[in-house]
Amino acid sequence: MRRAGIVAFNTFREAVRDRVLYNLVFFALLMIAASVIVGQISIGIEQSVIVSLGLSAISVIGLLIAVFLGVALVSKEMDKRTLYALLAKPLRRWEFLLGKFGGLVLTLAVNTAAMTLGLLLTMLYVKHGLERSDVVVFVAVYFIWLKLALIVALALLFSCYTTPILAILFTAGLYIVGLYVQELRNLPAQVMSPGMAAFTKWLSYLLPNFENFNVMAMAAHGRAVPGALILQNTLYTMVYCTIVLTAAAVVFSRRNLK
């Protein structure tokens, strides 16, 4: 774990030096600031508009960082030939993957915190103060970060056995499908054969359920998020990331790097 921690710290330090991250974060903060203008036009629902646009900006920018940098975690090291020097040291492949995952998740946490601060300053500017009900915004941001951690794990898995372009497509496709898992479970059985209905339901439980992480509407209207949902999403992310990272470690350990 100490060796994985060193890899995670170096990954975080390298990501922080990347100017692309600053550009994306600046763009997100600009979108949050622009929501003030949109909120002033929307009379009576200024707070809802600002929170919705702010959380959407945090989610979209975080998604771009998670997908593109997550895929590049392994392929970039292979292209630069630095991976071979790392693995020549007393560093196991699963430690390398775990360190890369931890470093990018930490980077996403810092970037998400910076964008959340921008959203809070925008809310302070409009409302001249924060209320107790605004705590739900922090819960929504926490759910976004959990979702991004899961996306990083998936991107890392795909990058272990395919090309970067295909890994990006697979990750993005799985994310889109994961947004409609609940609809997939509720498909009418009358239009499908019993075997297809059973397969669809089984597949819906196998796919990552990103719909449970979306509480933007509740945050925009100041409705509290149940504590059971917070615990459920936390445990779900931990278990799912563990399974995906284990699969990535198995695939990466069997990959011929020559």
Coordinates of C-alpha atoms in Angstrom, one line a residue:
M1 CA 0.0 0.0 0.0
R2 CA 2.9 2.4 0.6
R3 CA 4.2 1.8 -2.9
A4 CA 0.7 2.4 -4.3
G5 CA 0.5 5.6 -2.2
I6 CA 3.7 6.8 -3.8
V7 CA 2.3 6.2 -7.3
A8 CA -0.9 8.0 -6.3
F9 CA 1.0 11.0 -5.0
N10 CA 3.0 11.2 -8.2
T11 CA -0.1 10.8 -10.3
F12 CA -1.8 13.6 -8.4
R13 CA 1.3 15.9 -8.7
E14 CA 1.5 15.2 -12.5
A15 CA -2.2 15.9 -13.0
V16 CA -2.1 19.1 -11.0
R17 CA 0.6 20.4 -13.4
D18 CA -1.6 19.7 -16.4
R19 CA -2.9 23.0 -17.8
V20 CA -5.9 21.2 -19.3
L21 CA -7.4 20.7 -15.8
Y22 CA -7.1 24.4 -15.0
N23 CA -8.9 25.3 -18.3
L24 CA -11.7 22.9 -17.6
V25 CA -12.1 24.1 -14.0
F26 CA -12.1 27.7 -15.2
F27 CA -14.7 26.9 -17.8
A28 CA -16.9 25.3 -15.0
L29 CA -16.5 28.4 -12.8
L30 CA -17.4 30.6 -15.7
M31 CA -20.6 28.5 -16.3
I32 CA -21.4 28.9 -12.6
A33 CA -21.0 32.6 -12.8
A34 CA -23.1 32.8 -15.9
S35 CA -25.9 31.0 -14.0
V36 CA -26.3 34.2 -12.0
I37 CA -27.4 36.1 -15.2
V38 CA -29.7 33.2 -16.1
G39 CA -31.1 33.1 -12.6
Q40 CA -31.9 36.9 -12.6
I41 CA -33.9 36.3 -15.8
S42 CA -35.8 33.5 -14.1
I43 CA -37.8 35.4 -11.6
G44 CA -38.7 33.5 -8.5
I45 CA -36.5 30.4 -9.2
E46 CA -33.1 32.1 -9.2
Q47 CA -31.7 29.6 -6.6
S48 CA -33.0 26.5 -8.4
V49 CA -31.5 27.7 -11.7
I50 CA -28.1 28.5 -10.1
V51 CA -27.8 25.2 -8.2
S52 CA -28.9 23.2 -11.2
L53 CA -26.5 24.8 -13.7
G54 CA -23.7 24.8 -11.1
L55 CA -24.0 21.1 -10.3
S56 CA -24.4 20.3 -14.0
A57 CA -21.2 22.1 -14.8
I58 CA -19.3 20.3 -12.0
S59 CA -20.7 16.9 -13.2
V60 CA -19.9 17.5 -16.9
I61 CA -16.3 18.9 -16.3
G62 CA -15.6 16.1 -13.8
L63 CA -16.9 13.5 -16.3
L64 CA -14.5 14.8 -19.0
I65 CA -11.6 14.7 -16.6
A66 CA -12.5 11.2 -15.4
V67 CA -12.9 9.7 -18.8
F68 CA -10.0 11.2 -20.7
L69 CA -7.4 11.2 -17.9
G70 CA -8.7 7.8 -16.6
V71 CA -8.1 6.2 -20.0
A72 CA -4.6 7.9 -20.3
L73 CA -3.4 6.6 -16.9
V74 CA -2.0 3.4 -18.4
S75 CA -1.7 4.2 -22.1
K76 CA 0.3 7.4 -21.5
E77 CA 2.8 5.5 -19.3
M78 CA 3.2 2.9 -22.0
D79 CA 3.7 5.4 -24.8
K80 CA 6.3 7.3 -22.8
R81 CA 8.0 4.0 -21.9
T82 CA 8.0 5.0 -18.2
L83 CA 5.8 2.0 -17.3
Y84 CA 8.6 -0.4 -18.0
A85 CA 11.0 1.4 -15.7
L86 CA 8.3 1.5 -12.9
L87 CA 7.5 -2.2 -13.2
A88 CA 11.3 -3.0 -13.2
K89 CA 11.3 -1.8 -9.6
P90 CA 9.7 -3.7 -6.7
L91 CA 6.3 -2.5 -7.8
R92 CA 3.5 -5.0 -8.6
R93 CA 1.1 -4.3 -11.4
W94 CA -2.0 -4.1 -9.1
E95 CA -0.1 -1.6 -6.9
F96 CA 0.5 0.5 -10.0
L97 CA -3.2 0.5 -11.0
L98 CA -4.3 1.2 -7.5
G99 CA -2.0 4.1 -7.2
K100 CA -3.1 5.5 -10.5
F101 CA -6.7 5.2 -9.5
G102 CA -6.1 6.8 -6.1
G103 CA -4.2 9.7 -7.7
L104 CA -6.8 10.6 -10.2
V105 CA -9.6 10.3 -7.6
L106 CA -7.7 12.6 -5.4
T107 CA -7.3 15.0 -8.3
L108 CA -11.0 14.9 -9.0
A109 CA -11.7 15.6 -5.3
V110 CA -9.6 18.7 -5.4
N111 CA -11.0 20.0 -8.6
T112 CA -14.6 19.2 -7.5
A113 CA -13.9 21.1 -4.2
A114 CA -12.7 24.1 -6.2
M115 CA -15.7 24.2 -8.4
T116 CA -18.0 23.7 -5.3
L117 CA -16.4 26.7 -3.7
G118 CA -17.3 28.7 -6.8
L119 CA -20.9 27.5 -6.6
L120 CA -21.1 28.4 -3.0
L121 CA -19.7 31.9 -3.6
T122 CA -22.3 32.4 -6.4
M123 CA -25.1 31.3 -4.0
L124 CA -23.8 33.7 -1.4
Y125 CA -23.7 36.5 -3.9
V126 CA -27.3 35.9 -4.9
K127 CA -28.9 35.0 -1.5
H128 CA -26.6 37.0 0.7
G129 CA -26.2 34.0 3.0
L130 CA -26.6 30.3 3.2
E131 CA -29.5 28.3 4.8
R132 CA -29.5 25.0 6.5
S133 CA -31.3 23.4 3.5
D134 CA -28.3 24.2 1.4
V135 CA -26.4 21.3 2.9
V136 CA -28.1 19.1 0.3
V137 CA -25.8 20.8 -2.3
F138 CA -22.8 19.3 -0.5
V139 CA -24.5 15.9 -0.7
A140 CA -25.1 16.3 -4.4
V141 CA -21.5 17.2 -4.9
Y142 CA -20.4 14.1 -2.9
F143 CA -22.6 11.9 -5.1
I144 CA -21.0 13.5 -8.2
W145 CA -17.6 12.6 -6.8
L146 CA -18.6 9.0 -6.1
K147 CA -19.9 8.7 -9.7
L148 CA -16.6 10.1 -11.0
A149 CA -14.6 7.6 -9.0
L150 CA -16.7 4.8 -10.5
I151 CA -16.1 6.1 -14.0
V152 CA -12.3 6.3 -13.4
A153 CA -12.4 2.6 -12.4
L154 CA -14.2 1.7 -15.5
A155 CA -11.9 3.8 -17.7
L156 CA -8.9 2.2 -16.1
L157 CA -10.3 -1.3 -16.8
F158 CA -11.0 -0.6 -20.4
S159 CA -7.6 1.0 -20.9
C160 CA -5.9 -2.2 -19.7
Y161 CA -6.8 -4.3 -22.7
T162 CA -7.8 -2.0 -25.6
T163 CA -6.8 1.2 -27.4
P164 CA -7.4 4.6 -25.8
I165 CA -10.1 5.6 -28.4
L166 CA -12.1 2.4 -27.8
A167 CA -11.6 2.7 -24.1
I168 CA -13.1 6.2 -24.2
L169 CA -16.1 5.0 -26.3
F170 CA -16.7 2.0 -24.0
T171 CA -16.6 4.1 -20.9
A172 CA -18.8 6.8 -22.3
G173 CA -21.2 4.2 -23.7
L174 CA -21.4 2.4 -20.3
Y175 CA -22.0 5.7 -18.6
I176 CA -24.9 6.6 -20.9
V177 CA -26.5 3.1 -20.4
G178 CA -26.0 3.4 -16.7
L179 CA -28.2 6.5 -16.6
Y180 CA -31.2 4.4 -17.8
V181 CA -30.7 1.3 -15.7
Q182 CA -34.0 1.8 -13.9
E183 CA -35.9 2.1 -17.2
L184 CA -34.2 -1.1 -18.3
R185 CA -35.5 -2.9 -15.3
N186 CA -39.0 -1.6 -15.9
L187 CA -39.3 -2.7 -19.5
P188 CA -42.7 -4.4 -20.1
A189 CA -42.3 -8.2 -20.1
Q190 CA -45.2 -8.5 -22.6
V191 CA -43.0 -7.2 -25.4
M192 CA -40.2 -9.6 -24.8
S193 CA -39.8 -13.4 -24.5
P194 CA -39.3 -14.7 -20.9
G195 CA -35.7 -15.5 -21.6
M196 CA -35.0 -12.0 -22.9
A197 CA -36.9 -10.4 -20.0
A198 CA -34.8 -12.4 -17.5
F199 CA -31.5 -11.5 -19.3
T200 CA -32.5 -7.8 -19.4
K201 CA -33.2 -7.8 -15.7
W202 CA -30.0 -9.6 -14.9
L203 CA -28.1 -7.2 -17.1
S204 CA -29.6 -4.2 -15.3
Y205 CA -28.2 -5.3 -12.0
L206 CA -24.8 -6.0 -13.6
L207 CA -24.4 -2.5 -15.2
P208 CA -23.4 0.4 -13.0
N209 CA -26.4 2.4 -11.8
F210 CA -25.6 6.0 -12.2
E211 CA -29.2 7.1 -11.8
N212 CA -29.0 6.7 -8.1
F213 CA -26.3 9.4 -7.9
N214 CA -28.5 12.1 -9.5
V215 CA -30.0 14.2 -6.8
M216 CA -29.7 17.6 -8.6
A217 CA -33.4 18.2 -8.6
M218 CA -33.6 17.6 -4.8
A219 CA -30.6 20.0 -4.3
A220 CA -32.2 22.6 -6.5
H221 CA -35.4 22.6 -4.5
G222 CA -33.7 22.3 -1.1
R223 CA -35.1 18.8 -0.3
A224 CA -33.1 16.7 2.1
V225 CA -31.5 13.5 0.8
P226 CA -32.3 10.4 2.9
G227 CA -29.3 9.1 5.0
A228 CA -30.0 5.6 3.8
L229 CA -29.4 6.7 0.2
I230 CA -26.1 8.3 1.2
L231 CA -24.9 5.1 2.9
Q232 CA -26.2 3.0 0.0
N233 CA -24.4 5.0 -2.7
T234 CA -21.2 5.0 -0.6
L235 CA -21.1 1.3 -0.1
Y236 CA -22.2 0.7 -3.7
T237 CA -19.3 2.7 -5.1
M238 CA -16.8 1.0 -2.8
V239 CA -18.0 -2.5 -3.7
Y240 CA -18.3 -1.8 -7.5
C241 CA -14.9 0.0 -7.7
T242 CA -13.3 -2.9 -5.8
I243 CA -14.8 -5.4 -8.3
V244 CA -13.8 -3.3 -11.3
L245 CA -10.3 -2.7 -10.1
T246 CA -9.8 -6.4 -9.3
A247 CA -10.8 -7.2 -12.8
A248 CA -8.5 -4.6 -14.2
A249 CA -5.6 -6.0 -12.1
V250 CA -6.3 -9.5 -13.4
V251 CA -6.4 -8.3 -17.0
F252 CA -3.3 -6.1 -16.6
S253 CA -1.3 -8.8 -14.9
R254 CA -1.8 -11.1 -17.9
R255 CA -1.1 -8.5 -20.5
N256 CA 2.1 -8.8 -22.5
L257 CA 3.8 -5.4 -22.3
K258 CA 6.6 -6.2 -24.8

